Structure formats: structure tokens, C-alpha cells
CSV table of C-alpha atoms and ligand atoms in Angstrom, one decimal:
chain,number,residue,atom,x,y,z
A,498,MET,CA,15.9,-11.8,43.1
A,499,PRO,CA,13.9,-14.2,40.9
A,500,HIS,CA,10.6,-12.8,39.3
A,501,THR,CA,7.2,-13.1,40.4
A,502,ALA,CA,4.4,-13.3,38.1
A,503,GLU,CA,3.8,-9.6,38.9
A,504,SER,CA,7.3,-8.1,38.8
A,505,ALA,CA,7.8,-10.0,35.5
A,506,TRP,CA,4.5,-8.8,34.2
A,507,SER,CA,5.2,-5.3,35.1
A,508,GLU,CA,8.5,-5.2,33.3
A,509,CYS,CA,6.8,-6.7,30.3
A,510,LEU,CA,4.1,-3.8,30.6
A,511,LYS,CA,6.8,-1.1,30.5
A,512,ILE,CA,8.4,-2.5,27.4
A,513,ILE,CA,4.9,-2.9,25.7
A,514,GLN,CA,4.2,0.6,26.7
A,515,ASN,CA,6.7,2.2,24.5
A,516,ASN,CA,5.6,0.0,21.4
A,517,VAL,CA,1.8,0.6,21.3
A,518,THR,CA,-0.2,3.8,21.3
A,519,PRO,CA,-1.5,4.9,24.6
A,520,GLN,CA,-5.0,4.0,23.5
A,521,CYS,CA,-4.2,0.6,22.4
A,522,PHE,CA,-2.2,0.0,25.6
A,523,GLN,CA,-5.1,1.0,27.7
A,524,THR,CA,-7.6,-1.2,25.9
A,525,TRP,CA,-5.6,-4.3,25.5
A,526,PHE,CA,-3.0,-4.5,28.0
A,527,SER,CA,-4.1,-2.6,31.3
A,528,LYS,CA,-6.7,-5.2,31.7
A,529,ILE,CA,-4.5,-8.1,32.0
A,530,ASP,CA,-3.6,-9.4,35.4
A,531,PRO,CA,-0.5,-11.7,35.9
A,532,VAL,CA,-1.7,-14.9,37.7
A,533,ASP,CA,1.2,-17.4,38.3
A,534,LEU,CA,4.9,-17.7,37.2
A,535,VAL,CA,5.9,-21.4,37.3
A,536,PHE,CA,9.3,-22.8,37.0
A,537,GLU,CA,9.7,-26.2,35.8
A,538,SER,CA,13.0,-28.1,35.2
A,539,ASP,CA,13.8,-26.6,31.8
A,540,ARG,CA,11.5,-23.8,31.4
A,541,SER,CA,9.2,-21.4,33.0
A,542,LYS,CA,5.4,-20.5,32.2
A,543,LEU,CA,4.0,-17.1,32.7
A,544,ILE,CA,0.0,-17.2,32.8
A,545,ILE,CA,-1.9,-13.9,32.4
A,546,ARG,CA,-5.5,-13.5,32.8
A,547,VAL,CA,-7.3,-11.6,30.0
A,548,PRO,CA,-11.0,-10.7,30.4
A,549,ALA,CA,-12.7,-12.2,27.2
A,550,PRO,CA,-12.2,-14.8,24.6
A,551,PHE,CA,-12.1,-12.1,21.9
A,552,HIS,CA,-9.6,-10.2,23.8
A,553,TYR,CA,-7.3,-13.3,23.7
A,554,GLU,CA,-8.1,-13.9,20.1
A,555,TYR,CA,-6.9,-10.3,19.2
A,556,LEU,CA,-3.9,-10.4,21.4
A,557,GLU,CA,-2.9,-13.5,19.6
A,558,GLY,CA,-3.6,-12.0,16.1
A,559,GLN,CA,-2.1,-8.6,16.5
A,560,TYR,CA,0.3,-8.8,19.1
A,561,ASN,CA,1.7,-12.4,19.4
A,562,SER,CA,4.9,-11.3,18.0
A,563,LEU,CA,5.4,-8.2,20.5
A,564,LEU,CA,4.3,-10.4,23.6
A,565,GLN,CA,6.8,-13.1,22.7
A,566,LYS,CA,9.7,-10.8,22.0
A,567,THR,CA,8.9,-9.0,25.2
A,568,LEU,CA,8.8,-12.0,27.1
A,569,SER,CA,12.0,-13.4,26.0
A,570,ARG,CA,13.7,-10.1,27.0
A,571,VAL,CA,12.2,-10.4,30.7
A,572,LEU,CA,12.1,-13.9,31.3
A,573,GLY,CA,14.5,-15.5,28.5
A,574,ASP,CA,13.8,-17.7,25.5
A,575,ARG,CA,12.6,-20.8,27.7
A,576,CYS,CA,9.7,-19.0,29.0
A,577,ILE,CA,6.2,-19.8,27.6
A,578,LEU,CA,3.2,-17.7,27.8
A,579,PHE,CA,-0.2,-18.9,28.8
A,580,TYR,CA,-3.5,-17.3,28.6
A,581,GLU,CA,-6.3,-17.6,31.2
A,582,VAL,CA,-9.2,-16.8,29.1
A,583,VAL,CA,-12.1,-15.5,31.6
A,584,VAL,CA,-15.6,-16.5,29.9
A,585,THR,CA,-18.5,-14.4,31.4
A,586,PRO,CA,-21.7,-16.0,30.7
A,587,ASP,CA,-24.3,-14.4,28.5
A,588,ALA,CA,-26.6,-12.4,30.8
A,589,GLU,CA,-29.6,-13.4,28.8
A,590,THR,CA,-29.0,-17.1,28.7
A,591,GLN,CA,-27.7,-17.2,32.4
A,592,THR,CA,-29.5,-16.5,35.6
A,593,ASP,CA,-26.6,-16.9,37.9
A,594,HIS,CA,-24.6,-13.8,37.2
A,595,THR,CA,-21.6,-14.8,39.2
A,596,SER,CA,-20.8,-17.9,37.5
A,597,GLN,CA,-17.6,-17.2,35.7
A,598,ARG,CA,-15.4,-19.5,34.0
A,599,SER,CA,-12.0,-19.6,32.5
A,600,TYR,CA,-9.7,-21.7,30.3
A,601,GLN,CA,-6.1,-21.8,29.7
A,602,VAL,CA,-4.4,-22.0,26.5
A,603,PRO,CA,-0.7,-21.3,25.4
A,604,ALA,CA,0.1,-18.7,23.3
A,605,SER,CA,1.5,-19.8,19.7
A,606,THR,CA,5.1,-19.4,19.4
A,607,ASN,CA,5.9,-16.7,17.2
A,608,PRO,CA,6.9,-17.7,13.7
A,609,SER,CA,9.1,-14.7,13.1
A,610,LYS,CA,11.4,-15.7,15.8
A,611,HIS,CA,13.0,-18.0,13.2
A,612,VAL,CA,14.6,-16.2,10.5
A,613,ALA,CA,12.9,-18.0,7.1
A,614,THR,CA,15.6,-17.0,4.6
A,615,THR,CA,18.8,-17.2,6.6
A,616,PRO,CA,20.5,-20.3,5.1
A,617,GLN,CA,21.2,-22.6,8.2
A,618,SER,CA,23.7,-25.2,7.1
A,619,SER,CA,25.4,-26.2,3.9
A,620,GLY,CA,23.0,-29.2,3.7
A,621,ASP,CA,19.4,-29.2,3.3
A,622,GLN,CA,18.2,-25.8,4.0
A,623,LYS,CA,15.1,-25.8,6.6
A,624,ILE,CA,12.6,-23.4,5.1
A,625,LYS,CA,9.8,-22.1,7.3
A,626,SER,CA,6.9,-20.7,5.4
A,627,ASN,CA,5.9,-17.6,7.4
A,628,LEU,CA,2.4,-18.6,7.0
A,629,VAL,CA,-0.1,-17.4,9.3
A,630,ASP,CA,-2.8,-20.1,9.8
A,631,SER,CA,-5.9,-17.8,10.4
A,632,TYR,CA,-5.8,-16.2,6.8
A,633,THR,CA,-7.7,-18.7,4.9
A,634,PHE,CA,-10.1,-18.5,1.9
A,635,ASP,CA,-13.2,-19.5,4.1
A,636,LYS,CA,-12.4,-16.3,6.2
A,637,PHE,CA,-12.4,-14.2,3.1
A,638,ILE,CA,-15.6,-12.5,2.4
A,639,VAL,CA,-16.2,-12.0,-1.5
A,640,GLY,CA,-18.1,-9.2,-3.0
A,641,ASP,CA,-17.8,-7.3,-6.2
A,642,CYS,CA,-14.7,-5.3,-4.9
A,643,ASN,CA,-12.5,-8.3,-4.7
A,644,ASN,CA,-14.1,-11.0,-6.7
A,645,LEU,CA,-11.5,-11.3,-9.4
A,646,ALA,CA,-8.7,-11.6,-7.2
A,647,TYR,CA,-10.3,-13.9,-4.9
A,648,SER,CA,-11.3,-16.2,-7.9
A,649,ALA,CA,-7.9,-16.3,-9.3
A,650,SER,CA,-6.0,-16.8,-5.9
A,651,LYS,CA,-8.4,-20.0,-5.5
A,652,ALA,CA,-7.4,-21.2,-9.2
A,653,ILE,CA,-3.7,-20.7,-8.2
A,654,ALA,CA,-4.1,-22.4,-4.8
A,655,ASP,CA,-5.8,-25.5,-6.6
A,656,SER,CA,-3.1,-25.6,-9.1
A,657,PRO,CA,0.1,-23.5,-8.1
A,658,GLY,CA,2.2,-23.2,-11.5
A,659,GLY,CA,-0.4,-24.9,-13.6
A,660,THR,CA,-2.5,-21.8,-14.5
A,661,ALA,CA,-1.7,-19.0,-16.7
A,662,TYR,CA,-1.5,-16.7,-13.9
A,663,ASN,CA,2.1,-16.8,-13.3
A,664,PRO,CA,3.2,-14.4,-11.9
A,665,PHE,CA,0.0,-13.4,-10.1
A,666,LEU,CA,0.0,-9.9,-8.7
A,667,ILE,CA,-2.7,-8.5,-6.4
A,668,TYR,CA,-2.8,-4.6,-6.1
A,669,GLY,CA,-4.8,-2.1,-4.1
A,670,GLY,CA,-4.5,0.2,-1.0
A,671,VAL,CA,-3.9,-0.7,2.5
A,672,GLY,CA,-6.2,-2.8,4.5
A,673,LEU,CA,-8.0,-4.6,1.6
A,674,GLY,CA,-7.1,-7.8,2.0
A,675,LYS,CA,-3.7,-8.4,0.0
A,676,THR,CA,-1.7,-10.1,2.7
A,677,HIS,CA,-4.8,-12.1,3.4
A,678,LEU,CA,-5.4,-13.3,0.1
A,679,MET,CA,-1.7,-14.4,-0.5
A,680,GLN,CA,-1.5,-16.0,2.8
A,681,ALA,CA,-4.7,-18.1,1.9
A,682,ILE,CA,-3.2,-19.3,-1.4
A,683,GLY,CA,-0.1,-20.5,0.7
A,684,ASN,CA,-2.4,-22.0,3.4
A,685,GLN,CA,-4.5,-24.0,1.0
A,686,VAL,CA,-1.4,-25.2,-0.8
A,687,ARG,CA,0.4,-26.1,2.3
A,688,GLN,CA,-2.6,-28.2,3.5
A,689,TRP,CA,-3.4,-29.9,0.0
A,690,ASN,CA,0.3,-30.5,-1.0
A,691,PRO,CA,2.6,-30.7,2.2
A,692,SER,CA,5.6,-31.6,0.4
A,693,LYS,CA,5.6,-28.3,-1.6
A,694,LYS,CA,8.1,-25.6,-0.5
A,695,ILE,CA,6.4,-22.5,0.2
A,696,LEU,CA,7.5,-19.2,1.1
A,697,TYR,CA,6.1,-15.9,2.2
A,698,VAL,CA,8.0,-12.7,2.9
A,699,SER,CA,7.7,-9.0,2.4
A,700,SER,CA,9.8,-7.2,0.1
A,701,GLU,CA,11.5,-5.6,2.9
A,702,ARG,CA,12.4,-8.7,4.6
A,703,PHE,CA,13.8,-10.2,1.1
A,704,THR,CA,15.9,-7.0,1.1
A,705,ASN,CA,17.1,-7.3,4.4
A,706,ASP,CA,18.0,-10.7,4.2
A,707,PHE,CA,19.9,-10.2,0.9
A,708,VAL,CA,21.8,-7.4,2.4
A,709,ARG,CA,22.9,-9.7,5.3
A,710,ALA,CA,23.7,-12.4,2.8
A,711,ILE,CA,26.3,-10.1,1.1
A,712,GLN,CA,27.6,-9.0,4.5
A,713,GLU,CA,28.2,-12.4,5.5
A,714,LYS,CA,29.3,-13.6,2.0
A,715,GLN,CA,26.5,-16.2,1.8
A,716,VAL,CA,24.8,-14.9,-1.4
A,717,PRO,CA,25.0,-18.3,-3.2
A,718,LYS,CA,23.0,-19.9,-0.3
A,719,PHE,CA,20.5,-17.1,-0.4
A,720,SER,CA,20.1,-17.7,-4.1
A,721,SER,CA,19.9,-21.3,-3.9
A,722,LEU,CA,17.3,-21.4,-1.0
A,723,TYR,CA,15.0,-19.2,-3.0
A,724,ARG,CA,15.4,-21.1,-6.3
A,725,LYS,CA,14.2,-24.3,-4.5
A,726,ILE,CA,10.9,-22.6,-3.6
A,727,ASP,CA,7.6,-24.0,-5.5
A,728,LEU,CA,5.3,-21.3,-4.3
A,729,LEU,CA,6.9,-17.8,-3.6
A,730,ILE,CA,5.0,-15.0,-2.2
A,731,ILE,CA,6.3,-11.7,-2.0
A,732,ASP,CA,4.3,-8.9,-0.3
A,733,ASP,CA,4.3,-5.2,-0.9
A,734,VAL,CA,6.9,-5.2,-3.9
A,735,GLN,CA,6.8,-1.6,-4.2
A,736,PHE,CA,9.4,-1.4,-1.5
A,737,PHE,CA,11.8,-2.8,-3.9
A,738,GLY,CA,11.9,0.4,-5.4
A,739,GLY,CA,15.3,2.2,-5.7
A,740,LYS,CA,17.0,-1.0,-4.2
A,741,GLU,CA,18.9,-1.9,-7.4
A,742,LYS,CA,20.9,-4.9,-6.2
A,743,THR,CA,18.2,-6.5,-4.6
A,744,GLN,CA,16.1,-6.0,-7.8
A,745,GLU,CA,18.9,-7.8,-9.7
A,746,GLU,CA,19.1,-10.7,-7.3
A,747,PHE,CA,15.0,-10.9,-7.3
A,748,PHE,CA,15.1,-10.6,-11.2
A,749,CYS,CA,17.3,-13.8,-11.6
A,750,ILE,CA,15.3,-15.9,-9.0
A,751,PHE,CA,12.1,-14.8,-10.6
A,752,ASN,CA,13.2,-15.9,-14.1
A,753,GLU,CA,14.5,-19.2,-12.8
A,754,LEU,CA,11.3,-20.0,-10.9
A,755,GLN,CA,9.3,-18.7,-13.8
A,756,GLN,CA,11.1,-20.9,-16.2
A,757,HIS,CA,10.6,-23.9,-13.9
A,758,GLY,CA,6.8,-23.4,-13.7
A,759,ASN,CA,7.2,-22.7,-10.1
A,760,GLN,CA,4.4,-20.1,-8.8
A,761,ILE,CA,5.0,-16.6,-7.9
A,762,VAL,CA,2.6,-14.4,-6.4
A,763,LEU,CA,3.1,-10.7,-5.6
A,764,SER,CA,1.4,-7.8,-4.1
A,765,ALA,CA,1.9,-4.0,-4.4
A,766,ASP,CA,-0.1,-1.1,-3.2
A,767,ARG,CA,-0.8,0.3,-6.7
A,768,PRO,CA,-0.8,-0.8,-10.3
A,769,PRO,CA,2.6,-1.7,-11.5
A,770,LYS,CA,3.1,1.2,-13.8
A,771,GLU,CA,3.0,3.4,-10.9
A,772,ILE,CA,5.6,1.9,-9.2
A,773,SER,CA,8.7,3.9,-9.1
A,774,GLY,CA,12.3,3.1,-9.0
A,775,ILE,CA,11.9,-0.4,-10.3
A,776,GLU,CA,13.7,-1.3,-13.2
A,777,GLU,CA,11.7,-1.6,-16.4
A,778,ARG,CA,12.3,-5.5,-17.2
A,779,LEU,CA,11.3,-6.4,-13.8
A,780,LEU,CA,8.3,-4.1,-14.0
A,781,SER,CA,7.0,-5.7,-17.3
A,782,ARG,CA,7.7,-9.2,-15.9
A,783,PHE,CA,5.2,-8.4,-13.0
A,784,CYS,CA,2.8,-8.0,-15.6
A,785,TRP,CA,3.4,-11.2,-17.5
A,786,GLY,CA,0.8,-13.0,-15.8
A,787,LEU,CA,-2.5,-11.9,-14.3
A,788,GLN,CA,-3.1,-8.7,-12.5
A,789,ALA,CA,-6.1,-8.3,-10.1
A,790,ASP,CA,-6.9,-5.3,-7.9
A,791,LEU,CA,-8.7,-4.9,-4.6
A,792,GLN,CA,-11.2,-2.1,-4.2
A,793,PRO,CA,-12.6,-0.8,-1.0
A,794,PRO,CA,-15.4,-2.7,0.1
A,795,ASP,CA,-18.8,-1.9,-1.1
A,796,LEU,CA,-21.8,-1.5,1.5
A,797,GLU,CA,-22.9,-5.0,1.3
A,798,THR,CA,-19.4,-6.6,1.6
A,799,ARG,CA,-18.7,-4.4,4.6
A,800,THR,CA,-22.0,-5.6,6.3
A,801,ALA,CA,-21.1,-9.3,5.4
A,802,ILE,CA,-17.7,-8.7,6.9
A,803,LEU,CA,-19.0,-7.2,9.9
A,804,LEU,CA,-21.5,-9.9,10.5
A,805,ARG,CA,-18.9,-12.4,10.1
A,806,LYS,CA,-16.4,-10.9,12.4
A,807,SER,CA,-18.6,-10.3,15.2
A,808,GLU,CA,-19.9,-14.1,14.8
A,809,GLU,CA,-16.4,-15.1,14.9
A,810,TYR,CA,-15.8,-13.0,18.2
A,811,GLY,CA,-19.0,-14.8,19.6
A,812,LEU,CA,-21.0,-11.5,19.8
A,813,SER,CA,-24.2,-10.7,18.0
A,814,LEU,CA,-24.8,-6.9,17.1
A,815,PRO,CA,-28.2,-5.4,16.6
A,816,PRO,CA,-28.7,-4.7,12.9
A,817,ALA,CA,-28.7,-1.0,13.4
A,818,VAL,CA,-25.3,-1.2,15.1
A,819,ILE,CA,-24.0,-3.0,11.8
A,820,ASP,CA,-25.6,-0.9,9.6
A,821,TYR,CA,-24.2,2.3,11.6
A,822,ILE,CA,-20.6,1.1,11.1
A,823,ALA,CA,-21.1,-0.2,7.6
A,824,HIS,CA,-22.3,3.2,6.6
A,825,HIS,CA,-19.7,5.1,8.2
A,826,ILE,CA,-16.4,3.2,8.0
A,827,THR,CA,-15.9,2.8,4.5
A,828,LYS,CA,-12.2,2.9,3.5
A,829,ASN,CA,-10.8,-0.3,4.2
A,830,VAL,CA,-11.4,-3.8,6.3
A,831,ARG,CA,-8.6,-3.1,8.5
A,832,GLU,CA,-10.6,0.0,9.8
A,833,LEU,CA,-13.6,-2.2,9.9
A,834,GLU,CA,-12.1,-4.5,12.0
A,835,GLY,CA,-10.4,-2.0,14.2
A,836,ALA,CA,-13.9,-0.2,14.9
A,837,LEU,CA,-15.6,-3.5,15.5
A,838,VAL,CA,-13.1,-4.5,18.1
A,839,ARG,CA,-13.2,-1.2,19.8
A,840,LEU,CA,-16.9,-1.3,20.1
A,841,LEU,CA,-16.5,-5.1,21.6
A,842,ALA,CA,-13.7,-3.7,24.0
A,843,GLN,CA,-15.9,-0.9,25.2
A,844,ALA,CA,-19.0,-2.8,25.7
A,845,THR,CA,-17.1,-5.6,27.7
A,846,TYR,CA,-15.6,-3.3,30.0
A,847,THR,CA,-18.7,-0.9,30.7
A,848,HIS,CA,-20.9,-3.9,30.7
A,849,ASN,CA,-23.3,-2.3,28.5
A,850,ASP,CA,-25.3,-3.7,25.8
A,851,ILE,CA,-24.2,-2.5,22.4
A,852,ASN,CA,-26.8,-0.1,21.0
A,853,GLU,CA,-26.5,2.5,18.4
A,854,GLU,CA,-25.6,5.1,21.0
A,855,LEU,CA,-22.9,3.2,22.6
A,856,ALA,CA,-21.5,2.5,19.0
A,857,LYS,CA,-21.6,6.2,18.0
A,858,ASN,CA,-19.7,7.0,21.1
A,859,ALA,CA,-17.2,4.3,20.7
A,860,LEU,CA,-16.5,5.2,17.4
A,861,LYS,CA,-16.3,8.9,17.6
A,862,ASP,CA,-12.7,9.3,16.4
A,863,PHE,CA,-12.9,6.5,13.9
A,864,ILE,CA,-15.7,7.9,12.1
A,865,GLN,CA,-14.4,10.9,10.1
A,866,ARG,CA,-15.8,13.3,7.6
A,867,PRO,CA,-14.9,12.4,4.1
A,868,LEU,CA,-11.2,13.4,4.1
A,869,THR,CA,-10.5,14.2,0.6
A,870,THR,CA,-12.4,17.4,1.2
A,871,LEU,CA,-9.3,18.7,2.9
A,872,SER,CA,-7.1,20.4,0.5
A,873,ILE,CA,-3.3,20.0,0.3
A,874,ASP,CA,-2.8,23.6,1.4
A,875,ARG,CA,-4.8,23.0,4.3
A,876,VAL,CA,-2.9,20.0,5.5
A,877,GLN,CA,0.4,21.8,5.0
A,878,LYS,CA,-1.0,24.4,7.2
A,879,LEU,CA,-2.1,22.1,9.9
A,880,VAL,CA,1.3,20.4,10.0
A,881,CYS,CA,3.2,23.6,9.9
A,882,GLU,CA,1.3,24.9,12.8
A,883,PHE,CA,1.8,21.8,14.9
A,884,PHE,CA,5.6,22.2,14.5
A,885,GLY,CA,5.3,26.0,14.6
A,886,ILE,CA,7.3,26.6,11.2
A,887,ASP,CA,6.2,29.1,8.4
A,888,GLN,CA,4.3,27.1,5.8
A,889,ASP,CA,6.4,28.9,2.9
A,890,ARG,CA,9.3,26.9,3.9
A,891,LEU,CA,7.8,23.7,2.7
A,892,GLN,CA,7.8,25.0,-0.7
A,893,GLN,CA,11.7,26.1,-0.6
A,894,LYS,CA,14.6,24.2,-1.8
A,895,THR,CA,16.1,24.1,1.8
A,896,LYS,CA,17.5,20.9,3.2
A,897,LYS,CA,17.5,21.8,6.8
A,898,ARG,CA,16.6,18.7,8.8
A,899,GLU,CA,13.8,20.2,10.8
A,900,VAL,CA,12.1,21.5,7.6
A,901,VAL,CA,12.7,18.3,5.7
A,902,ALA,CA,11.2,16.3,8.6
A,903,VAL,CA,7.9,18.6,8.7
A,904,ARG,CA,7.7,18.4,5.0
A,905,GLN,CA,7.8,14.6,5.1
A,906,ILE,CA,4.9,14.4,7.5
A,907,ALA,CA,2.8,16.8,5.4
A,908,MET,CA,3.5,14.8,2.5
A,909,TYR,CA,2.6,11.7,4.3
A,910,PHE,CA,-0.8,12.9,5.2
A,911,CYS,CA,-1.6,14.2,1.8
A,912,ARG,CA,-0.9,10.8,0.6
A,913,GLU,CA,-3.2,9.4,3.4
A,914,LEU,CA,-6.0,11.7,2.1
A,915,ASP,CA,-5.4,9.9,-1.4
A,916,TYR,CA,-3.9,12.7,-3.3
A,917,THR,CA,-1.3,11.3,-6.0
A,918,HIS,CA,2.3,11.5,-5.7
A,919,LYS,CA,2.3,13.7,-8.4
A,920,ALA,CA,-0.2,16.2,-7.2
A,921,ILE,CA,1.5,16.3,-3.7
A,922,GLY,CA,5.0,17.0,-5.5
A,923,LEU,CA,3.6,19.8,-7.5
A,924,GLN,CA,2.2,21.6,-4.4
A,925,PHE,CA,5.4,21.2,-2.4
A,926,GLY,CA,7.7,23.4,-4.6
A,927,GLY,CA,7.2,21.2,-7.7
A,928,ARG,CA,9.1,18.2,-6.6
A,929,ASP,CA,9.4,15.0,-8.2
A,930,HIS,CA,6.9,12.1,-7.3
A,931,SER,CA,9.8,10.0,-6.1
A,932,THR,CA,10.5,12.5,-3.4
A,933,VAL,CA,7.2,11.9,-2.2
A,934,VAL,CA,7.5,8.4,-2.3
A,935,HIS,CA,10.8,8.6,-0.4
A,936,ALA,CA,8.7,10.9,2.3
A,937,VAL,CA,6.0,8.5,2.8
A,938,LYS,CA,8.4,5.6,3.5
A,939,SER,CA,10.5,7.5,5.7
A,940,VAL,CA,7.6,8.5,7.8
A,941,ASN,CA,6.4,5.0,7.8
A,942,ASP,CA,9.8,3.6,8.9
A,943,LEU,CA,10.0,6.1,11.7
A,944,ILE,CA,6.5,5.3,12.8
A,945,GLU,CA,7.6,1.5,13.1
A,946,THR,CA,10.7,2.2,15.1
A,947,ASP,CA,10.3,5.5,17.3
A,948,PRO,CA,7.2,5.4,19.6
A,949,ASN,CA,7.8,9.4,20.2
A,950,TYR,CA,7.4,10.0,16.5
A,951,ARG,CA,4.4,7.6,16.2
A,952,ASN,CA,2.7,9.6,19.0
A,953,ARG,CA,3.2,12.7,17.4
A,954,VAL,CA,2.0,11.5,13.9
A,955,ASP,CA,-1.1,10.3,15.8
A,956,GLU,CA,-1.9,13.7,17.3
A,957,ILE,CA,-1.3,15.3,14.0
A,958,ARG,CA,-3.8,12.7,12.6
A,959,ARG,CA,-6.3,13.4,14.9
A,960,ARG,CA,-6.0,17.3,14.2
A,961,VAL,CA,-6.2,16.7,10.5
A,962,HIS,CA,-9.4,14.4,11.2
A,963,LEU,CA,-11.1,17.3,13.0
A,964,SER,CA,-10.2,19.9,10.9
A,965,HIS,CA,-12.5,21.4,8.2
A,966,ASP,CA,-11.4,23.4,5.1
B,1024,ADP,P1,-3.4,-5.7,3.2
B,1024,ADP,O1,-2.3,-6.6,3.1
B,1024,ADP,O2,-4.2,-5.2,1.8
B,1024,ADP,O3,-2.9,-4.2,3.8
B,1024,ADP,P2,-4.6,-7.3,4.9
B,1024,ADP,O4,-4.5,-8.5,4.2
B,1024,ADP,O5,-3.8,-7.1,5.8
B,1024,ADP,O6,-4.8,-6.0,3.9
B,1024,ADP,O7,-6.1,-7.2,5.5
B,1024,ADP,C1,-6.5,-6.2,6.5
B,1024,ADP,C2,-7.3,-7.2,7.6
B,1024,ADP,O8,-8.5,-7.3,7.0
B,1024,ADP,C3,-6.9,-8.5,8.0
B,1024,ADP,O9,-7.3,-8.7,9.2
B,1024,ADP,C4,-7.8,-9.1,6.7
B,1024,ADP,O10,-8.1,-10.5,7.4
B,1024,ADP,C5,-9.0,-8.5,6.6
B,1024,ADP,N1,-9.7,-8.5,5.7
B,1024,ADP,C6,-9.4,-7.9,4.4
B,1024,ADP,N2,-10.3,-8.2,3.5
B,1024,ADP,C7,-11.1,-9.0,4.0
B,1024,ADP,C8,-12.3,-9.7,3.5
B,1024,ADP,N3,-12.8,-9.6,2.2
B,1024,ADP,N4,-12.8,-10.6,4.2
B,1024,ADP,C9,-12.6,-10.7,5.4
B,1024,ADP,N5,-11.6,-10.3,6.1
B,1024,ADP,C10,-10.6,-9.2,5.2
B,1025,MG,MG1,-0.5,-6.3,3.6
């Protein structure tokens, strides 16, 4: 039987539910209504209703790829998604409370559907840049914490390959704006020099494409594609660690681009000298140009970011609420955005004004005690308790799968609390720091691919955050 809008959307929801956290499902997907499924001659169109403009923007920004993939699975590649966005008039400016408006917009088609780096044919290879339009310089708030990285990025975007900053390496912890800045360079270059060939890829994507090229005996095509790029942006190069063949290939590409004055921009989650498993000759090249770090945002920058983002969402927050969030969420910008969005969602659905009380309530589990006060020993205890194993076993040499799995999760949380790889290794039976790097990576991989595992990790995180030493 052909699908109706309701049946198609309910199938989509089943898939989505397996790929997002329950909290996120509740906030972002359970409030969507299917409106219509229209069949036209060569395509179909699914229209879904979302309750507010910021809801639509958030879905587009965070879940576009998931939605597109889900839709293709349920309704095939020829189906396009439309949002019907409901606009509820501001209660203060509108006396007629019943007048709701809505408008329809198509979802943007997902760039990652097209594999950028797989050579298509022997002729001129098409290159998709993988740039995301919304990451621009004007949306990036500058403060003491990111000033150097921002200025250098601007200089490079003004003159790619024409500054001494080649390569340019941005480093810093998660959620501090590395990807945003690198993408902003790409977006400006694309706008000002449309003929330049630009490519943004994560180091993992580079690795996967290279491995596929080997399997398909397409390495020469892979290499020649990269050698044509005017601006090559590689995100999160720490994931090249331990991948020797990929490093070798990247080393050759790097040299060739550098010699021809083509611009290379890289990012890493820590300073180059702390990246493990990368050959010395490649690491030293990373440092040839300029390195700039991103620090966690200071109070002024956090406040400015909150003001700007709430403005973007079309909502004005009382100063006391901005202040409350800026004082309590300090670690990174991604968390700051997450908190804001949670608050906006809560306010929209409960139809309450956003005041400090609501903010405190909505952000309860975002706002944690300073985490570094939790010792490694305490984290080990919590994780072992959760899995019902004896804490001593984490120190032992055993390679038993269940112990290794628990050890990796415990290491992952210690890392999340900002303990160094070395310090963690030492307290887990004197293990090498590369074991910790590997553990964190394994946990991250599983979080991305296994929803059950992700839920368990979320549950442990909740306990870690609630715990005291
Ligand atoms: P990273 O790559 O370092 O993990 P991202 O670039 O993905 O971090 O940034 C996380 C989120 O925070 C993104 O949505 C980004 O737009 C936003 N963000 C980070 N820094 C800033 C900033 N200085 N101004 C505005 N938004 C920012
Ligand atoms: Mg990033």
C-alpha cells in the first residue's frame, strides 16, 4: 500500500528514534506533525509541520543529514522534504492570540550525500567542497579567547596561499569553533574567488576515501584529485594517528600543494607536539606555518555569543537569564548553544516567559559542578559500579573483553574531565598514553554507531555529573 504522510512519517520516526538520544527525540522530533505527502510526476514531497522558526533552523542545522537519509530509506531518493514552519505571534505585540501563521520551505539537500572525494570519471573530476553555508566569519564572535585564530583565518581567506601562514593549524578542545573558522575561510574564498577549488574533509573521511581508493585500485585518481585543490581544509588531524599508509599519502599531497603555494588549513584537538601516532616528518610540517589555539570562551565572549544566538533565533532573553547561562556554562560554545536551544524549546512548549526560574529549571542537568574536582579514582569507582565489576580489575593486565570495555569507558570519562592522557594511563595500571588515546577513540566510534551503547554512556555521564568526591 502506498504511504500516506502519517505512515511515512511514523516510519521515519522509528529510524530517527534509534539514532538520537531520547531527550533529543522528545524535544525535536516528537513535536513534528506530518501534513501531506504529494506525488508528482517524477518525485514526491513530504511536508512536515514544525512548531517554531528556531525549531526548523535547529533541525536544518543539526539533523538535516539524518532527516535526508531517513527520508531516502522510507520514500526513496526522489522524495523531497518540506517544512511548514509555524509562526506564533509575539504575545506582547499581538492582541489576537489565535492568529497563527506558517510558511513552507524546502529542506536543503544534504551535501554529504555526494561523496566529494571519490573520483567520478577519468575526465575532469567534479569536486564538491563540503562547505556549510552557515559557518561564516560574521557569525563568529571574537574575543580574547580566539582573537589570533580569527585574525589569521581572515588573513588567509583574503589571500589564500598568499600569506606566510601555510599551513595554518587551528587547535583547541571540542566545541570551541575550529570547524566553524575553517569553514568560514572556505566560504569566504568560495564567495570571492568562485573559480578556486576548495575541499573540506575530516581526517577520518580522508582516511576512509583513501582506503576505498586502495580497494578499488583508484589511488592515482584519489591523489590527482587532491593535488588539484587550491584550498585544502582537513579537520581533526589527530585522527591520522596510527594510520601510517594514510599519513604517507597525505604527506605527499601536503608537499605537493605546499610547493605550489596552495593553501592548507588543518585543525587538531591539541597542540601538534601532543598528537600521538603521527610521523615526526609530518608533525614538523604541521608546524611550518602558523599555529593558533582556541581557548574556552571568557565571560564577555560567552555573553556576546548568547546575545547573538538568541537574536538569530528571534527571541530576546532578559539580561538576568543571559547572565545566568553565561556564568554557569563555561566550557565550550557548543554547550552554550545547546543550553540556549534547550531553554528556547522549553519556553515554546510550556508557553512560559523565559525568566531566571525557568532557565534554572530547564538547564538543571546542563549545569554541573566543576568537574575536575572528581578524581580519576572516583570515576573508576562509578563506572565499575555501573557495570558491576571490581575496580581492581581495571589495573590488571587482563585483555578480557568485558574488562577492556569498562576500562575504555572509564578512561573516556577521565579524559572528558580534562585529565591528561599520561595521568590517566598512570592510574590505570601504568598504561601508555597511546592506550588512552585508543580507548577514547573506540568509545567515540561506538557512541556514533551504536544507540544502545550511546544511551549507556549518557547514563554514566549523568551519574558522573551528579557525583561528589
Ligand atoms: P569544534 O570544531 O572546535 O569542535 P565547532 O566549530 O563545531 O567546534 O563549534 C561548535 C558550535 O559552536 C558551532 O555551532 C559553532 O558555530 C559555534 N561556535 C563556536 N565558536 C563560536 C564563536 N566564537 N562565535 C559563534 N559561534 C561559535
Ligand atoms: Mg570540529
